[in-house]
Amino acid sequence: MEIDDIRNKWRQLDEHVKVQDEKIRELTDAVVAGKVKSPLSTLRRHCLLGIVLAPLMLPFFFWAYSFVGLQGTDSVKMLLRVMTIVFIGFTWIREIVLYVVLGRINVSRDSVLTSLRETIRFRKLYHYGVSIDLVLGLITVMLMFYCMNTAFIVGGIMGGVLGGIVGARLYRYYKRKIDELESSLQEWDDTDDQM
């Protein structure tokens, strides 16, 4: 009879330990999921802001072109307008694509590996998008300088410098948030391996 009592107590203790392990795992997952969701929601907000603001830049540029009174041949003026549309259109599409990729990262539904894969895809698309945007932007700015009169070139240079500073800061901010997201997902993967 004593052996049966010991076995029963052992089973009860084993069940209790399993329940406690499950509770610890749930708490750990909740903490790490919170760490993942913070940079993820920040990146989503910034992409959404880009989706809203990018199309609003187009009327501003065309107003500025009419205000400045572009110089040069009609073909160069038309090329500037087309490059402006391509530059802003690409920026807008890039933000939409990035927002969709971020929407695929769902830590409550997918595995850590799937979320990491989507984060790496986001990082690559972001880098490619920024590189293409930089080239399109430089071509557009060169055309602007070619078409502007000298009174507005100083303002254009100041705008270019300011845009470059803001762009570089945004790039570093995005990079830091992507790194935080990857780090949190890897931490979550490490806790899964330990359990």
Short mmCIF file of C-alpha atoms in Angstrom, two decimals:
data_model
loop_
_atom_site.label_atom_id
_atom_site.label_comp_id
_atom_site.label_asym_id
_atom_site.label_seq_id
_atom_site.Cartn_x
_atom_site.Cartn_y
_atom_site.Cartn_z
CA MET A 1 0.00 0.00 0.00
CA GLU A 2 2.83 2.41 0.75
CA ILE A 3 4.31 1.96 -2.70
CA ASP A 4 0.96 2.85 -4.31
CA ASP A 5 0.73 5.97 -2.16
CA ILE A 6 4.24 6.99 -3.15
CA ARG A 7 3.44 6.40 -6.83
CA ASN A 8 0.26 8.49 -6.57
CA LYS A 9 2.08 11.29 -4.82
CA TRP A 10 4.83 11.13 -7.43
CA ARG A 11 2.25 11.40 -10.25
CA GLN A 12 0.58 14.35 -8.52
CA LEU A 13 3.93 16.06 -8.07
CA ASP A 14 4.83 15.36 -11.70
CA GLU A 15 1.50 16.83 -12.88
CA HIS A 16 2.01 19.86 -10.65
CA VAL A 17 5.50 20.44 -12.10
CA LYS A 18 4.11 20.15 -15.67
CA VAL A 19 1.40 22.71 -14.89
CA GLN A 20 3.97 25.07 -13.38
CA ASP A 21 6.27 24.63 -16.40
CA GLU A 22 3.38 25.47 -18.71
CA LYS A 23 2.55 28.59 -16.69
CA ILE A 24 6.20 29.71 -16.80
CA ARG A 25 6.25 29.13 -20.56
CA GLU A 26 3.06 31.15 -21.05
CA LEU A 27 4.44 34.04 -18.99
CA THR A 28 7.76 33.96 -20.84
CA ASP A 29 5.96 33.92 -24.19
CA ALA A 30 3.81 36.87 -23.13
CA VAL A 31 6.85 38.93 -22.07
CA VAL A 32 8.82 38.17 -25.22
CA ALA A 33 5.75 38.68 -27.44
CA GLY A 34 5.41 42.14 -25.89
CA LYS A 35 9.05 42.84 -26.77
CA VAL A 36 8.37 41.74 -30.36
CA LYS A 37 5.15 43.70 -30.73
CA SER A 38 6.66 47.04 -29.64
CA PRO A 39 9.11 47.55 -32.57
CA LEU A 40 6.66 45.83 -34.91
CA SER A 41 3.87 48.28 -34.11
CA THR A 42 6.30 51.22 -34.40
CA LEU A 43 7.41 50.08 -37.87
CA ARG A 44 3.78 49.58 -38.93
CA ARG A 45 2.86 53.10 -37.78
CA HIS A 46 5.76 54.61 -39.70
CA CYS A 47 4.85 52.70 -42.87
CA LEU A 48 1.24 53.79 -42.52
CA LEU A 49 2.38 57.38 -42.10
CA GLY A 50 4.46 57.04 -45.28
CA ILE A 51 1.45 55.63 -47.15
CA VAL A 52 -0.59 58.68 -46.14
CA LEU A 53 2.09 61.36 -46.62
CA ALA A 54 3.80 60.26 -49.84
CA PRO A 55 0.88 61.10 -52.18
CA LEU A 56 0.54 64.49 -50.48
CA MET A 57 4.06 65.38 -51.61
CA LEU A 58 3.10 65.26 -55.29
CA PRO A 59 0.84 68.35 -55.30
CA PHE A 60 3.47 70.20 -53.25
CA PHE A 61 6.19 69.50 -55.82
CA PHE A 62 4.00 70.54 -58.76
CA TRP A 63 2.99 73.71 -56.92
CA ALA A 64 6.67 74.45 -56.26
CA TYR A 65 7.51 73.90 -59.94
CA SER A 66 4.84 76.37 -61.03
CA PHE A 67 5.90 78.82 -58.31
CA VAL A 68 9.58 78.67 -59.26
CA GLY A 69 8.92 78.85 -62.98
CA LEU A 70 11.08 76.10 -64.43
CA GLN A 71 13.69 76.91 -67.05
CA GLY A 72 14.98 74.74 -69.85
CA THR A 73 13.47 72.89 -72.76
CA ASP A 74 9.98 71.47 -72.61
CA SER A 75 11.34 67.92 -72.80
CA VAL A 76 13.54 68.47 -69.72
CA LYS A 77 10.62 70.04 -67.82
CA MET A 78 8.45 67.06 -68.77
CA LEU A 79 11.21 64.65 -67.69
CA LEU A 80 11.39 66.42 -64.32
CA ARG A 81 7.62 66.06 -63.85
CA VAL A 82 7.72 62.38 -64.86
CA MET A 83 10.68 61.65 -62.56
CA THR A 84 8.87 63.40 -59.70
CA ILE A 85 5.83 61.17 -60.25
CA VAL A 86 8.04 58.06 -60.50
CA PHE A 87 10.00 59.00 -57.36
CA ILE A 88 6.94 59.71 -55.21
CA GLY A 89 4.98 56.82 -56.73
CA PHE A 90 7.79 54.38 -55.97
CA THR A 91 8.07 55.71 -52.41
CA TRP A 92 4.33 55.23 -51.93
CA ILE A 93 4.34 51.69 -53.37
CA ARG A 94 7.41 50.82 -51.28
CA GLU A 95 5.63 51.85 -48.08
CA ILE A 96 2.55 49.79 -49.03
CA VAL A 97 4.69 46.70 -49.73
CA LEU A 98 6.59 47.13 -46.45
CA TYR A 99 3.32 47.53 -44.55
CA VAL A 100 1.96 44.31 -46.10
CA VAL A 101 5.15 42.40 -45.21
CA LEU A 102 4.95 43.69 -41.63
CA GLY A 103 1.34 42.54 -41.52
CA ARG A 104 2.53 38.99 -42.19
CA ILE A 105 4.54 38.98 -38.97
CA ASN A 106 2.14 37.58 -36.41
CA VAL A 107 3.86 36.23 -33.32
CA SER A 108 0.66 34.94 -31.77
CA ARG A 109 -0.16 32.82 -34.84
CA ASP A 110 3.11 31.88 -36.54
CA SER A 111 6.26 30.18 -35.42
CA VAL A 112 9.35 32.15 -34.50
CA LEU A 113 11.07 30.86 -37.64
CA THR A 114 8.26 32.17 -39.87
CA SER A 115 8.31 35.54 -38.11
CA LEU A 116 12.11 35.75 -38.45
CA ARG A 117 11.85 34.87 -42.14
CA GLU A 118 9.33 37.69 -42.70
CA THR A 119 11.50 40.11 -40.70
CA ILE A 120 14.50 39.28 -42.89
CA ARG A 121 12.31 39.76 -45.98
CA PHE A 122 11.23 43.14 -44.60
CA ARG A 123 14.86 44.15 -43.98
CA LYS A 124 15.89 43.22 -47.54
CA LEU A 125 12.91 44.97 -49.14
CA TYR A 126 13.53 48.04 -47.01
CA HIS A 127 17.22 48.22 -48.04
CA TYR A 128 16.44 47.65 -51.73
CA GLY A 129 13.60 50.17 -51.61
CA VAL A 130 15.72 52.84 -49.94
CA SER A 131 18.54 52.28 -52.46
CA ILE A 132 16.19 52.62 -55.44
CA ASP A 133 14.49 55.62 -53.81
CA LEU A 134 17.89 57.25 -53.30
CA VAL A 135 18.80 56.86 -56.98
CA LEU A 136 15.40 58.13 -58.15
CA GLY A 137 15.61 61.03 -55.70
CA LEU A 138 19.10 62.03 -56.86
CA ILE A 139 18.03 61.99 -60.52
CA THR A 140 14.99 64.10 -59.65
CA VAL A 141 17.07 66.59 -57.65
CA MET A 142 19.62 66.92 -60.47
CA LEU A 143 16.79 67.65 -62.90
CA MET A 144 15.38 70.19 -60.44
CA PHE A 145 18.71 72.01 -60.24
CA TYR A 146 18.96 71.99 -64.01
CA CYS A 147 15.50 73.54 -64.37
CA MET A 148 15.66 76.11 -61.55
CA ASN A 149 16.87 79.65 -61.84
CA THR A 150 19.83 80.62 -59.67
CA ALA A 151 17.70 82.36 -57.03
CA PHE A 152 16.08 79.05 -56.09
CA ILE A 153 19.18 76.84 -56.27
CA VAL A 154 20.30 77.93 -52.79
CA GLY A 155 16.90 76.93 -51.40
CA GLY A 156 17.13 73.66 -53.31
CA ILE A 157 20.55 72.91 -51.82
CA MET A 158 19.28 73.69 -48.32
CA GLY A 159 16.23 71.49 -48.94
CA GLY A 160 18.48 68.70 -50.23
CA VAL A 161 20.75 68.88 -47.19
CA LEU A 162 17.79 68.94 -44.81
CA GLY A 163 16.14 66.05 -46.67
CA GLY A 164 19.40 64.10 -46.54
CA ILE A 165 19.73 64.60 -42.78
CA VAL A 166 16.11 63.62 -42.13
CA GLY A 167 16.43 60.64 -44.48
CA ALA A 168 19.61 59.41 -42.79
CA ARG A 169 18.03 59.71 -39.34
CA LEU A 170 14.92 57.81 -40.50
CA TYR A 171 17.13 55.13 -42.03
CA ARG A 172 19.02 54.65 -38.76
CA TYR A 173 15.74 54.64 -36.81
CA TYR A 174 14.22 51.97 -39.07
CA LYS A 175 17.42 49.93 -38.88
CA ARG A 176 17.41 50.08 -35.07
CA LYS A 177 13.75 49.00 -34.91
CA ILE A 178 14.36 46.12 -37.33
CA ASP A 179 17.34 45.03 -35.20
CA GLU A 180 15.14 45.17 -32.07
CA LEU A 181 12.51 43.06 -33.79
CA GLU A 182 15.04 40.43 -34.90
CA SER A 183 16.68 40.39 -31.47
CA SER A 184 13.34 39.88 -29.72
CA LEU A 185 12.39 37.08 -32.10
CA GLN A 186 15.76 35.38 -31.56
CA GLU A 187 15.31 35.74 -27.79
CA TRP A 188 11.91 34.12 -28.13
CA ASP A 189 13.46 31.30 -30.15
CA ASP A 190 16.07 30.83 -27.42
CA THR A 191 13.35 30.53 -24.75
CA ASP A 192 11.57 27.94 -26.93
CA ASP A 193 14.77 25.91 -27.14
CA GLN A 194 15.27 26.01 -23.37
CA MET A 195 11.76 24.78 -22.60
#
